[in-house]
Structure formats: structure tokens, C-alpha cells
Amino acid sequence: MTDTAPRPTLEAVAARAGVSRATVSRVVNGSHGVRERLAERVRRAVEELGYVPNQAARSLVTKRHDAIAVIVAEPETRVFADPFFARQLRGISKELTAHDNQLVLLLTEDRDDHVRVGRYVAGGHVDGALVFSLHIDDPLPELIRQAGLPTVYGGRPDFGGGQDGVVYVDSDNRGGARDAVRHLLGLGRSRIAHITGALDQTAAVDRLDGFRDVMADADPRLVVEGDFTPASGERAMRELLDRRPGPDAVFAGNDLMAAGALRVLREHGRRVPDDVAVVGFDDMLPIAEQTDPPLTTVRQDIEEMGRLMARLLLRDLNGTGTPSEAAGAGSGGLVLPTTLIRRASA
Amino acid sequence: MTDTAPRPTLEAVAARAGVSRATVSRVVNGSHGVRERLAERVRRAVEELGYVPNQAARSLVTKRHDAIAVIVAEPETRVFADPFFARQLRGISKELTAHDNQLVLLLTEDRDDHVRVGRYVAGGHVDGALVFSLHIDDPLPELIRQAGLPTVYGGRPDFGGGQDGVVYVDSDNRGGARDAVRHLLGLGRSRIAHITGALDQTAAVDRLDGFRDVMADADPRLVVEGDFTPASGERAMRELLDRRPGPDAVFAGNDLMAAGALRVLREHGRRVPDDVAVVGFDDMLPIAEQTDPPLTTVRQDIEEMGRLMARLLLRDLNGTGTPSEAAGAGSGGLVLPTTLIRRASA
């Protein structure tokens, strides 16, 4: 099936580029100290000849694969349906590409597949791992820990007892939620409902905690669990409209659920924000601007979170500080601020 | 950063599951001949102990990584923006998961990164590759060929001279395009325009050929090049509306461009299908049903294409026929039929 012609050698590349073998080797192995003009000539010769460095030999010298596993602990269908993941991956991809590291996205169908993912990352195919959208009790972190791989998490992991040296990047979910609810109180609303995300994820738990910080005496029937999907926002909003008395405001745990809630309110002839004010979370564009009415929401910089995750990991791999040092002494978490964005819905 | 506790051994798993070491080994290495009840007990013990098999040792025995690279020759932003890719990946993911193979998606920012991708797949991290959305002159196929990796392509590759043993799965793009144009002729349309996909991709070229098969004498100003994105469909439709006389029908090279064209026609107060009939390609749901009016289009089974690609590759790896044998003697291509789906737009 494959016609295995002899591979071009390092020597052939050197001859073509008119440089020494050592220079080619340095460029191919990503060492510094080669003038850009020469490096460019080598890269052109590499491409023209279709030279593929012997990875095994190269790895022996550098002990690196220049490849980073990215593991989204969600089924592949959700990864492509929820723009949150695309945005975080974009940040990761830009940062890894800028450092000539290959992004290796390990897709799964369900949680049973996480054992296979653990086996792959333990198999010496990548230098480190970026893991996000963990659910509580997910076996993945333990498998990765046993593989001894440098790892940075997206979102605060919940390992039950907590572990030293765990590094993560997160948004200020609790503070952002407090801002959202205080904004609704400031509009004179009193029966404020909350549609939560999937409560086996810390982002959802933290946003619920923020809601409760402000609404300590909230009617518990005004808190309905969703799962971050638009359909769950619709379902939760229908439940909330059955309550007597009903809510005069809704804080949804993300924009996709808020968009679902807005659709149901419109179906039922409720005016937004007059009858029911709605606030989301994420500031997922263009969705947040295209809802009817446009959505007031809590902005988090999702792409920047991805970029930071990659940056912390690469710093660790390059020996310029462990991720936990880079993330700040005494803390494994780098927590980014959120901002309330006012549009028409609240 | 990582607490490297001693890894649990094969023996520990055997003790926990109450089976022999050989039984654990067979289950872990995916061999047959272990009763399901025992295999289940082993899998539970593996998960409870967080056992990770020694991949290097395992690979020495099986010479397999049980991992397949999937390379979409598009920037990461397009992979997530165009549902075509999610659908093809879904088919691939289901098939690989069913055979306990890890899907390793190699993301890139642009074509310059393809050399790095070639290096990764040549580095002994995967057993084979599935490659789709190639553009003409892409260096990737040559890099993969040199790596000697079994490969199946999604969409007919264009290697200039053609190569023996190249295996691909495609849809009948040319036949589907002919059906679309004949349908428009059957509606009594005479000034039929075509918005093409990116003409550095064979799918776009083949659909244009199908259009020309039927419209040999078409006004060349009624063919406008797009690039498969909704924005290019809008731009192309605006150009077509500037023509005198304008088109009374449009065949768009995919549904996303058709949806863009419909938006522009509405903006300009043209009635669809009365003034201008529109046909797309893909039958991408829910988009094709949710346009205004719903879209008449050429259906191709994108998920099935993904599944078939994975199946042909796994068959080759398992020694039950090379992909080219599996794809049918005398041909490296498996070409799936298309179907015209009639809705309101034409």
C-alpha cells in the first residue's frame, strides 16, 4: 500500500541547503544559535526533500517529543457542539504552534475510554498533558498522575482530598456569579432563580456557591440543575415557569442555557427583561450578541485560559519554572478575573 | 509537580481480580479467549488500582500502539466552525472506539505545521493515519508516505501523477452535482449559476465538473468560486446578483454556502424558489432543514464516510486485507452514492 522509497538523509538536506550536517541537526532539533537566514534555507531543503528526522534518535538526544496531549473529558459529540471547547482549544493551539509543539487531541466516546487515554499518555508519546472539563470521580487524573506526566488542568479539579503540586487555570466562577446576582438585585428583582451547570463539575458548583453567597435565603425551588447544554436551559426554564410565584430574574450557569431559557420565555409570552431579567455566563460570541434580546452575561476569557494552560506547561518542560511556581508561590491555581457585560436582557 | 507513587503491577491486578497473571495480560492486550465475566473482573481491578500497562513492553509484543492519527488538513478554526468535520470525526471515533483504538487528532494552525505533523506520525506514535480535507500541493501525503504509515484518505487525493495503492473513501461528487443541476433544469430554469467550493480541493473540482457535464454552454460569468464557508456563499451570491441577466437558479457547492446565498437573496427581496431556486450539497442537518426556506440539497453520508475510512484502515492493520483490497480490486477508491433531497428551496 505504501511505496517506501529510501528516506532522504540529513546529509542530503545539508548538501541541498549548502550548510554543514551540524547546522541541519541544530535546526531540526530546534536548538538556538543558528542564523535565521541559514535556518530558513535548511527548512526549505527539509520541505523540498520531504526529510523526516528520525524521531527515535532525536528523542534520545532531546528526551522530548515536542507533542502535548490535550484531553477534554467529554464525549466527542459535546466537544464539537459546545463552542467553549473550540475556544479553549484555539488558545492552546496558538500557543503550542508558536513553540512548534504538536497538539495531540485525544478524543473519547465516553468515560470508559479514559483508561485507554491514560494508557496512551503513559506510553511515551507526549511530553505533557492539558486536561479540561473534568467531572468529579473521573479516573483520568489518577491515571495521568501514575504516568508521571507534567500536567496542567483547565478548571479547578476536585480530587476529594486535594493533592500537592496540582496546577490549574480557572476563572473566578464564584465572584462572577456574585456579580451577576448583585446586578439582578440592583434592578430591583427579588425572586431570582438559578439554572446551574452540571453539578459534577467544579465550575458549576462554584457558580452555585456564588449565587448562594448573595441569595442566602433563596427559595430552594428556584434553583434547578442543568448540564450546560441549550436543551437543559429550556427544560429548567419550563420547570421554573411552573413555580408559584415564578421568578422575576434568572441567572443561567452559561450562555447556551441562557439562550435556551430565552426561547422558552418567548414561547410563553414573557417579556425580557420586563417580566423576567436573564443573565448568562461566558460571553460566548456571537451567541451572546445574537439572542433576542442580546444577553447580559459574565465574561470569562476562555481563549486566554487555554493559552495560559499551554504556557505554564511549556515553561515547566523547558525548565524555566514548574507550573506551580509559574502560577504563583503557595498556589497551584491561576484564577482569571471575570467582567459583567451589560446588554438588553438584564 | 507530579507525585510518582510506585505503579501498580500486573501481579497486583491479578491478585485483586482473583485470576492468573496470564489472564490479566490477555485482557489488557485485547486478546480474545477470555470469558466475559472474567474479563469484566479484570477491567474493574485495572480501573480500581489505576493500573497502566507498560506500553513500551506491550508494543514490543504486539508491535501496535492501538492509536490512529486523524489529520484534517485545515486550520483548527475551520475544523470547529464547519460541522462537516465534526460529522466525519464522529464516524471515525465510533469505529475506532468500538475497536479500542485511540483517536489521536493532530490539529494545526496552518499548512506550515504539516511538516511537524509529518514528523509526529513518523515518530512511531500511531499505527496508521486517516487524512481528510487535503488541498492540492499539500506536502502532507508525501511526508506520510515517507513515514511508511498505512493511510486512508477521506476524499480523492490529487497527487498530480497519481500513485499506486492510494486508498480513499469519497462521495459521488460529480454524479451528485449532475443530479442537482438536472433537477433545476427540470423546474424550467435556464440561467443556472454555480457557487463552487475551494477549487484546490478535489470535491469542489468534481462538483464543478458535474455542473459542466450538464451545462456545457453555461455563461462562464455564472460560475463564481467560493471556499465552502457561509461568508463565501454570501459574497458569491452578491456577485451573481450583479450579473445582467441574473441567475434564476443557484447550485451551491455545499449547504453552508447555500445558506449564505439564501440570506443575501432575502436581503435583496428575491423570492426563493419563485425568483431564484437554490440547491445545496451535503444535507447537513439541522442547517439544511432550518434555512428559510428549507434547503433542497444533495445528501452524502458524511458520518458513514468516516466510519468506512476507519474500517478500511483497521482491516489493513489487522491483516484481513489491505485497504486497497478491501476497497475493491482494481480501484483504490470507495465511492458512496449521493441522493437528491427535495425541500422547499428548489
XYZ file of C-alpha atoms in Angstrom:
692
model
C 0.000 0.000 0.000
C 2.802 2.403 0.755
C 5.724 2.748 -1.511
C 8.639 3.022 0.889
C 11.271 4.844 -1.116
C 14.554 5.381 0.750
C 14.165 8.316 3.106
C 16.245 11.403 2.381
C 19.099 11.690 4.835
C 20.391 14.513 6.996
C 23.390 14.664 4.649
C 21.135 15.196 1.632
C 19.451 18.106 3.396
C 22.831 19.613 4.300
C 24.013 19.348 0.683
C 20.834 20.880 -0.673
C 20.938 23.776 1.808
C 24.682 24.239 1.415
C 25.312 24.054 5.150
C 27.040 21.613 7.487
C 25.412 18.489 8.862
C 25.633 20.006 12.356
C 23.686 23.065 11.273
C 20.887 20.930 9.870
C 20.828 18.924 13.071
C 20.576 22.075 15.171
C 17.704 23.475 13.123
C 15.846 20.188 13.045
C 16.224 19.762 16.794
C 15.022 23.276 17.480
C 18.278 24.444 19.048
C 19.062 28.128 19.115
C 22.169 29.772 17.719
C 21.534 29.291 14.007
C 21.188 32.492 11.998
C 17.641 32.910 10.707
C 18.787 33.131 7.080
C 20.541 29.748 7.338
C 17.702 28.221 9.337
C 15.244 29.275 6.651
C 17.433 27.638 3.969
C 17.522 24.404 5.968
C 13.761 24.434 6.486
C 13.223 24.917 2.757
C 15.539 21.991 1.959
C 13.758 19.852 4.560
C 10.432 20.583 2.920
C 11.659 20.167 -0.651
C 13.225 16.793 0.060
C 10.447 15.683 2.367
C 13.046 14.931 5.020
C 11.633 13.350 8.180
C 14.028 13.379 11.134
C 14.463 10.067 12.862
C 12.214 10.734 15.809
C 13.518 7.895 17.922
C 17.118 9.074 17.598
C 16.035 12.638 18.120
C 14.060 11.781 21.249
C 17.109 10.025 22.683
C 19.044 13.281 22.477
C 16.357 15.732 23.478
C 14.198 13.380 25.564
C 11.289 15.290 24.035
C 8.536 14.510 21.587
C 7.508 18.157 21.141
C 3.953 16.977 21.459
C 1.340 17.810 24.092
C -1.764 15.747 24.745
C -4.994 17.662 25.165
C -7.722 15.711 26.845
C -11.258 17.014 27.048
C -13.102 14.785 29.487
C -16.304 14.890 27.434
C -17.656 12.740 24.603
C -16.556 13.871 21.168
C -20.123 14.979 20.326
C -20.121 17.569 23.142
C -16.638 18.796 22.274
C -17.889 19.795 18.836
C -21.344 21.016 19.927
C -20.249 23.444 22.665
C -18.167 26.380 21.369
C -16.497 26.660 24.788
C -14.169 23.803 23.873
C -13.284 25.167 20.434
C -12.362 28.456 22.048
C -10.151 26.915 24.735
C -8.521 24.708 22.100
C -7.851 27.758 19.957
C -5.850 29.355 22.760
C -3.949 26.136 23.349
C -3.320 25.568 19.643
C -1.931 29.070 19.068
C 0.456 28.793 21.999
C 1.683 25.289 21.159
C 2.136 26.128 17.478
C 4.121 29.232 18.354
C 6.529 26.896 20.166
C 6.480 24.233 17.420
C 4.785 21.692 19.648
C 2.224 19.332 18.161
C -1.286 19.447 19.642
C -2.435 15.857 20.112
C -6.159 15.891 20.859
C -7.288 12.608 22.381
C -10.989 12.121 21.694
C -13.265 9.763 23.580
C -16.804 8.488 23.246
C -17.461 8.091 26.965
C -15.821 7.796 30.351
C -14.962 4.128 29.834
C -12.480 5.300 27.230
C -10.486 7.270 29.794
C -8.499 4.173 30.738
C -7.363 3.894 27.123
C -6.452 7.599 27.108
C -4.437 7.092 30.285
C -2.626 4.207 28.600
C -1.781 6.350 25.582
C -0.359 9.268 27.558
C 1.602 6.816 29.724
C 3.083 5.260 26.599
C 5.720 7.881 25.959
C 4.014 9.636 23.057
C 3.755 13.117 24.568
C 5.748 15.389 26.874
C 2.841 16.606 28.960
C -0.913 16.901 29.170
C -3.544 19.611 29.285
C -6.802 18.330 30.734
C -10.123 20.087 30.927
C -13.814 19.654 31.655
C -13.145 17.047 34.319
C -16.107 15.570 36.169
C -15.952 14.572 39.808
C -14.740 10.966 40.263
C -13.215 10.879 36.808
C -10.437 8.216 36.808
C -8.330 10.261 34.393
C -6.290 12.452 36.802
C -5.161 9.407 38.763
C -4.128 7.607 35.573
C -2.183 10.653 34.424
C -0.549 11.082 37.814
C 0.634 7.484 37.716
C 2.105 8.075 34.290
C 4.213 10.818 35.895
C 3.358 13.314 33.166
C 3.601 17.064 33.742
C 0.005 18.251 33.604
C -1.964 21.473 33.764
C -5.722 21.395 34.327
C -8.313 23.718 32.870
C -10.734 24.437 35.699
C -10.071 23.619 39.350
C -10.005 19.821 39.693
C -11.781 18.188 42.605
C -9.709 15.264 43.818
C -11.622 14.725 47.061
C -8.687 15.139 49.407
C -6.688 17.587 47.298
C -3.134 16.990 46.094
C 0.074 18.913 46.302
C 1.524 20.316 43.144
C -1.673 20.250 41.122
C -1.652 23.147 38.696
C -4.720 24.628 37.078
C -6.037 27.704 35.308
C -9.564 28.821 36.134
C -11.883 31.806 36.064
C -13.300 33.448 39.156
C -16.546 31.494 38.841
C -17.784 32.302 42.335
C -17.025 36.032 42.109
C -18.543 36.257 38.643
C -21.733 34.602 39.842
C -21.951 37.042 42.758
C -21.631 39.968 40.309
C -24.442 38.557 38.178
C -26.828 38.127 41.092
C -25.995 41.511 42.623
C -26.719 43.106 39.263
C -30.182 41.484 39.248
C -30.801 42.654 42.833
C -29.760 46.153 41.724
C -32.508 46.023 39.083
C -35.000 45.544 41.909
C -35.547 41.825 41.314
C -36.290 39.668 44.334
C -37.321 36.212 43.071
C -34.011 35.375 41.393
C -33.691 31.835 40.015
C -30.505 29.960 39.121
C -30.113 27.347 36.392
C -26.913 25.521 37.341
C -24.419 23.727 35.124
C -23.633 20.024 35.610
C -23.024 19.823 39.369
C -20.357 17.137 38.997
C -18.114 19.912 37.631
C -16.438 22.445 39.893
C -17.271 25.406 37.623
C -20.977 24.714 38.162
C -20.534 24.177 41.909
C -18.535 27.405 42.294
C -21.142 29.435 40.385
C -23.897 27.975 42.580
C -21.849 28.911 45.672
C -21.545 32.474 44.355
C -25.322 32.592 43.824
C -25.878 31.417 47.407
C -23.324 33.885 48.811
C -25.710 36.659 47.744
C -29.053 34.821 47.958
C -28.594 33.011 51.259
C -32.356 32.841 51.820
C -33.330 31.894 48.254
C -36.349 29.659 47.786
C -34.675 26.293 47.038
C -37.303 25.651 44.359
C -35.741 28.496 42.389
C -32.526 26.506 41.856
C -32.807 23.981 39.006
C -29.940 21.797 37.786
C -28.964 21.927 34.110
C -25.940 20.463 32.349
C -24.560 23.416 30.294
C -26.488 22.381 27.122
C -29.168 24.604 25.486
C -31.751 21.820 25.881
C -31.174 21.723 29.643
C -31.709 25.510 29.805
C -35.051 25.089 28.066
C -36.124 22.282 30.360
C -35.057 24.161 33.503
C -36.870 27.329 32.384
C -40.086 25.341 31.836
C -39.793 23.959 35.371
C -39.226 27.446 36.761
C -42.318 28.816 34.986
C -44.404 26.175 36.772
C -43.400 27.587 40.186
C -45.861 29.831 42.049
C -44.836 32.558 42.494
C -42.497 32.385 39.479
C -39.089 34.065 39.142
C -38.642 37.687 38.059
C -34.997 37.021 37.112
C -32.825 34.074 36.053
C -29.071 33.644 36.367
C -28.068 30.824 33.999
C -24.772 28.982 34.545
C -23.680 29.602 30.932
C -24.827 31.429 27.798
C -26.050 28.322 25.986
C -28.519 27.591 28.825
C -29.489 31.281 28.949
C -30.260 31.161 25.217
C -32.479 28.110 25.820
C -34.238 29.917 28.689
C -34.867 32.974 26.480
C -36.508 30.781 23.829
C -38.900 29.283 26.415
C -39.737 32.716 27.880
C -40.605 33.962 24.387
C -42.766 30.880 23.751
C -44.686 31.690 26.936
C -45.101 35.353 26.033
C -42.936 36.623 28.884
C -41.130 39.867 28.116
C -37.373 40.036 28.770
C -36.233 41.918 30.803
C -39.580 43.484 31.860
C -41.188 40.311 33.214
C -38.067 38.200 33.677
C -34.480 39.501 33.507
C -31.839 36.989 32.313
C -28.059 36.889 32.884
C -25.710 34.263 31.410
C -22.077 33.291 31.933
C -19.183 33.111 29.388
C -19.900 35.955 26.936
C -19.767 33.379 24.159
C -19.750 35.350 20.917
C -21.554 35.593 18.597
C -24.264 33.733 20.562
C -24.494 36.273 23.425
C -24.998 39.143 20.966
C -27.466 37.304 18.746
C -30.021 36.160 21.331
C -33.331 38.030 21.421
C -32.803 40.281 23.335
C -28.966 40.346 23.421
C -27.641 38.756 26.569
C -26.256 40.404 29.693
C -23.570 37.990 30.860
C -20.406 37.380 32.875
C -17.399 37.403 30.563
C -14.534 34.991 31.058
C -11.600 34.928 28.663
C -11.774 31.310 27.549
C -9.146 31.532 24.820
C -6.725 33.178 27.245
C -7.298 30.334 29.714
C -6.216 27.891 27.020
C -3.173 29.966 26.160
C -2.136 30.183 29.800
C -2.528 26.453 30.342
C -0.195 25.769 27.429
C 2.259 28.452 28.537
C 2.520 27.089 32.096
C 3.116 23.574 30.816
C 5.764 24.588 28.274
C 7.565 26.635 30.926
C 7.730 23.558 33.094
C 9.009 21.391 30.237
C 11.637 23.960 29.320
C 12.829 24.029 32.889
C 12.019 27.703 33.369
C 9.990 27.108 36.495
C 7.489 24.401 37.364
C 3.885 25.190 36.553
C 3.147 25.657 40.243
C 5.991 28.160 40.574
C 4.878 29.899 37.409
C 1.322 30.014 38.681
C 2.423 31.808 41.844
C 4.006 30.607 45.071
C 1.769 28.809 47.528
C -0.937 28.237 44.989
C -1.495 25.712 42.241
C -4.224 27.801 40.687
C -4.126 30.778 38.388
C -7.579 32.349 38.633
C -8.560 34.916 35.997
C -10.998 37.742 36.757
C -14.454 37.948 35.172
C -16.391 41.024 33.996
C -20.124 41.683 33.842
C -21.144 42.689 30.291
C -24.447 44.600 30.137
C -26.697 44.090 27.152
C -30.508 44.209 26.878
C -31.624 41.079 28.758
C -30.989 42.410 32.301
C 4.813 18.652 40.381
C 3.769 15.047 39.958
C 3.897 12.626 42.836
C 5.222 9.462 41.245
C 3.987 6.721 43.559
C 5.051 3.208 42.516
C 2.819 1.980 39.721
C 0.532 -0.942 40.464
C 1.833 -4.110 38.834
C 0.215 -6.728 36.651
C 0.521 -9.082 39.636
C -1.465 -6.706 41.848
C -4.239 -6.610 39.282
C -4.242 -10.410 39.048
C -4.492 -10.724 42.838
C -7.297 -8.164 43.044
C -9.290 -9.826 40.268
C -8.557 -13.335 41.529
C -7.256 -14.520 38.175
C -3.902 -15.579 36.764
C -1.263 -13.143 35.540
C -1.708 -14.570 32.029
C -5.419 -13.793 32.072
C -4.762 -10.184 33.038
C -2.183 -9.933 30.273
C -4.614 -11.312 27.712
C -7.362 -8.877 28.720
C -5.003 -5.914 28.808
C -3.587 -6.771 25.403
C -7.022 -7.158 23.900
C -6.628 -10.842 23.063
C -9.688 -12.994 22.641
C -10.453 -16.193 24.508
C -11.134 -14.751 27.960
C -14.661 -15.297 29.270
C -16.566 -12.006 29.508
C -17.251 -12.464 33.235
C -13.525 -12.795 33.966
C -12.587 -10.003 31.563
C -15.042 -7.701 33.321
C -13.469 -8.570 36.709
C -10.012 -7.753 35.322
C -11.170 -4.461 33.836
C -12.707 -3.478 37.177
C -9.452 -4.289 39.020
C -7.470 -2.333 36.407
C -9.677 0.680 36.984
C -9.745 0.382 40.790
C -5.971 0.137 41.047
C -5.346 2.652 38.283
C -3.139 0.100 36.540
C -1.380 1.398 33.432
C 0.174 -1.308 31.247
C 3.752 -0.765 30.252
C 3.143 0.484 26.754
C 6.692 0.040 25.587
C 6.788 -3.611 26.637
C 3.321 -4.116 25.232
C 4.222 -2.547 21.912
C 7.238 -4.867 21.650
C 4.896 -7.842 21.770
C 2.054 -6.529 19.659
C 4.028 -4.020 17.568
C 0.926 -1.868 17.912
C 0.067 1.351 19.667
C -3.683 0.914 19.188
C -3.748 4.540 18.189
C -4.727 6.111 14.879
C -3.777 9.623 13.817
C -6.531 11.702 12.276
C -5.276 14.657 10.315
C -7.623 17.293 8.995
C -5.618 19.429 6.599
C -7.349 22.613 7.744
C -6.621 25.172 10.433
C -8.160 24.332 13.795
C -10.621 27.245 13.493
C -12.204 25.735 10.364
C -12.326 22.252 11.869
C -14.541 23.572 14.641
C -16.561 26.035 12.537
C -17.657 23.621 9.782
C -19.923 20.800 11.031
C -18.706 18.610 8.146
C -15.566 17.766 10.113
C -17.391 17.019 13.373
C -19.613 14.619 11.474
C -16.764 12.777 9.768
C -14.884 12.605 13.069
C -17.976 11.163 14.746
C -17.980 8.246 12.310
C -14.261 7.709 12.795
C -14.492 7.996 16.582
C -17.313 5.461 16.870
C -15.483 2.917 14.736
C -12.104 3.337 16.462
C -13.654 3.234 19.938
C -15.542 0.059 19.080
C -12.136 -1.490 18.376
C -10.463 0.081 21.430
C -8.180 2.231 19.324
C -7.325 5.738 20.490
C -8.269 8.584 18.156
C -5.305 10.964 18.043
C -6.447 14.182 16.374
C -3.482 16.238 15.196
C -4.510 19.895 14.996
C -2.690 22.563 13.033
C -2.869 26.317 12.666
C -1.786 26.429 9.039
C -0.061 24.485 6.286
C 3.408 25.249 7.625
C 2.551 22.987 10.530
C 2.126 19.978 8.266
C 5.856 19.255 8.402
C 5.562 18.950 12.189
C 2.542 16.671 11.793
C 4.510 14.516 9.372
C 7.313 14.294 11.941
C 4.886 13.207 14.658
C 3.263 10.439 12.623
C 6.715 9.267 11.513
C 7.813 9.068 15.129
C 6.199 5.742 15.959
C 3.279 7.103 17.964
C 0.452 5.718 15.858
C -0.312 2.625 13.774
C -1.883 4.423 10.842
C -3.391 7.651 9.633
C -6.715 8.925 8.373
C -6.311 12.119 6.380
C -9.000 14.394 5.059
C -9.693 17.779 3.507
C -6.434 17.760 1.580
C -5.649 20.704 -0.658
C -3.768 20.368 -3.928
C 0.020 20.615 -3.395
C -0.266 19.849 0.298
C 3.110 18.370 1.450
C 1.385 16.070 3.928
C 0.738 12.964 1.761
C 4.382 12.828 0.725
C 5.545 13.139 4.343
C 3.170 10.371 5.389
C 4.225 8.158 2.502
C 7.850 8.539 3.536
C 6.927 7.559 7.061
C 5.606 4.303 5.593
C 2.358 4.532 7.541
C -0.784 2.725 6.381
C -3.139 5.536 5.396
C -6.679 6.011 4.189
C -7.770 9.337 2.710
C -11.156 10.999 3.044
C -11.903 12.435 -0.384
C -9.993 11.564 -3.556
C -6.457 12.926 -3.202
C -4.828 14.693 -6.108
C -1.170 13.785 -6.236
C -0.518 15.198 -9.672
C 0.748 11.999 -11.255
C -1.319 9.578 -9.201
C 0.145 6.791 -7.065
C -0.442 3.091 -6.793
C -2.061 1.751 -3.697
C -3.595 5.001 -2.547
C -6.820 4.254 -0.724
C -9.641 6.702 -0.223
C -13.325 6.992 0.589
C -15.327 9.602 -1.267
C -18.838 10.528 -2.329
C -20.002 10.650 -5.920
C -19.440 14.396 -6.102
C -19.693 14.616 -9.866
C -22.837 12.499 -10.111
C -24.462 14.361 -7.226
C -23.769 17.707 -8.893
C -25.284 16.441 -12.150
C -28.455 15.415 -10.260
C -28.697 18.871 -8.683
C -28.389 20.699 -11.990
C -30.758 18.346 -13.815
C -33.325 18.943 -11.090
C -33.059 22.709 -11.666
C -33.404 22.198 -15.433
C -36.492 20.067 -14.736
C -38.016 23.047 -12.893
C -37.705 25.006 -16.135
C -34.687 27.084 -15.045
C -32.232 28.111 -17.737
C -29.794 30.613 -16.168
C -28.329 28.239 -13.593
C -25.364 29.560 -11.582
C -22.812 27.564 -9.598
C -21.018 28.708 -6.437
C -18.022 26.366 -6.218
C -16.122 25.196 -3.158
C -12.388 25.857 -2.781
C -11.024 24.757 -6.165
C -7.785 23.476 -4.646
C -9.865 20.579 -3.281
C -10.968 17.685 -5.467
C -14.519 17.657 -4.031
C -15.028 21.193 -5.358
C -13.429 20.376 -8.715
C -15.541 17.233 -9.148
C -18.775 19.115 -8.366
C -17.845 21.810 -10.868
C -17.175 19.076 -13.464
C -20.624 17.628 -12.763
C -22.177 21.078 -13.235
C -20.373 21.440 -16.571
C -21.364 17.940 -17.695
C -24.956 19.182 -17.774
C -24.414 22.891 -18.511
C -21.778 22.642 -21.220
C -22.812 26.001 -22.660
C -23.203 27.857 -19.374
C -22.347 31.553 -19.277
C -18.912 31.495 -17.555
C -19.931 34.555 -15.556
C -22.471 32.353 -13.763
C -19.695 30.306 -12.109
C -18.244 32.028 -9.015
C -15.600 30.498 -6.752
C -16.330 30.193 -3.035
C -14.413 28.315 -0.344
C -17.126 26.253 1.436
C -17.683 28.917 4.165
C -21.038 30.732 4.655
C -19.322 34.103 4.116
C -18.051 32.999 0.710
C -21.600 31.955 -0.231
C -22.854 35.444 0.640
C -20.088 37.132 -1.315
C -20.597 34.915 -4.366
C -24.378 35.490 -4.321
C -23.846 39.267 -4.267
C -21.584 38.946 -7.314
C -24.175 36.834 -9.101
C -26.935 39.384 -8.416
C -24.813 42.000 -10.187
C -24.867 39.977 -13.427
C -27.266 41.039 -16.196
C -29.260 38.958 -16.807
C -29.080 37.408 -13.331
C -29.493 33.703 -12.494
C -32.873 32.056 -11.975
C -31.254 29.182 -10.058
C -28.121 28.560 -7.992
C -26.346 25.285 -7.254
C -24.058 25.879 -4.256
C -21.121 23.536 -3.621
C -22.229 22.907 -0.026
C -25.105 23.738 2.346
C -23.179 26.381 4.304
C -22.638 28.426 1.137
C -26.272 27.815 0.103
C -27.408 29.184 3.488
C -25.271 32.291 2.911
C -26.747 32.693 -0.586
C -30.305 32.424 0.811
C -29.581 35.222 3.304
C -28.394 37.527 0.513
C -31.394 36.683 -1.707
C -33.741 37.547 1.202
C -31.889 40.833 1.819
C -32.449 41.733 -1.843
C -36.115 40.808 -1.739
C -35.767 37.868 -4.144
C -38.280 35.094 -3.541
C -36.945 31.521 -3.242
C -37.740 29.418 -5.218
C -40.037 31.646 -7.324
C -37.376 34.136 -8.461
C -34.268 32.062 -7.752
C -34.234 28.329 -6.916
C -31.365 27.129 -4.680
C -29.824 23.673 -4.247
C -27.025 22.826 -1.798
C -24.746 19.837 -1.221
C -24.244 17.712 1.952
C -27.691 17.642 3.602
C -26.043 18.989 6.731
C -28.670 18.743 9.475
C -30.108 20.668 11.215
C -28.862 23.520 8.972
C -30.479 22.269 5.752
C -33.878 21.983 7.444
C -33.662 25.305 9.257
C -32.836 27.638 6.384
C -35.644 29.902 5.140
C -36.980 28.214 3.042
C -35.700 24.703 3.904
C -32.991 23.607 1.519
C -33.187 21.187 -1.392
C -29.780 19.515 -1.399
C -27.619 16.558 -2.412
C -27.206 14.207 0.535
C -23.902 12.490 1.204
C -23.466 10.260 4.255
C -20.545 12.028 5.904
C -20.545 10.020 9.127
C -20.569 6.788 7.140
C -17.570 8.021 5.142
C -15.684 8.450 8.416
C -16.726 5.039 9.629
C -15.620 3.398 6.390
C -12.244 5.135 6.431
C -11.579 3.786 9.924
C -12.851 0.335 8.997
C -10.613 0.033 5.931
C -7.574 1.106 7.922
C -8.225 -1.266 10.831
C -8.762 -4.129 8.398
C -5.361 -3.443 6.914
C -3.710 -3.254 10.333
C -5.362 -6.477 11.409
C -4.080 -8.203 8.299
C -7.536 -9.009 6.981
C -6.872 -7.449 3.604
C -5.119 -4.270 2.626
C -7.309 -1.194 2.331
C -6.980 -1.330 -1.455
C -8.143 -4.948 -1.491
C -10.960 -4.117 0.905
C -11.966 -1.158 -1.229
C -12.384 -3.397 -4.275
C -9.971 -4.847 -6.779
C -8.527 -2.531 -9.396
C -9.521 0.587 -7.522
C -8.182 2.458 -4.540
C -11.384 4.408 -4.093
C -14.635 3.522 -2.393
C -17.177 5.988 -3.775
C -20.515 6.298 -1.982
C -23.692 7.281 -3.811
C -25.485 10.582 -3.209
C -29.231 11.323 -3.122
C -31.156 14.455 -4.040
C -33.326 15.575 -1.095
C -36.232 17.809 -2.094
C -37.327 20.563 0.259
C -38.814 23.999 -0.454
C -35.888 25.929 -1.968
C -35.965 24.231 -5.401
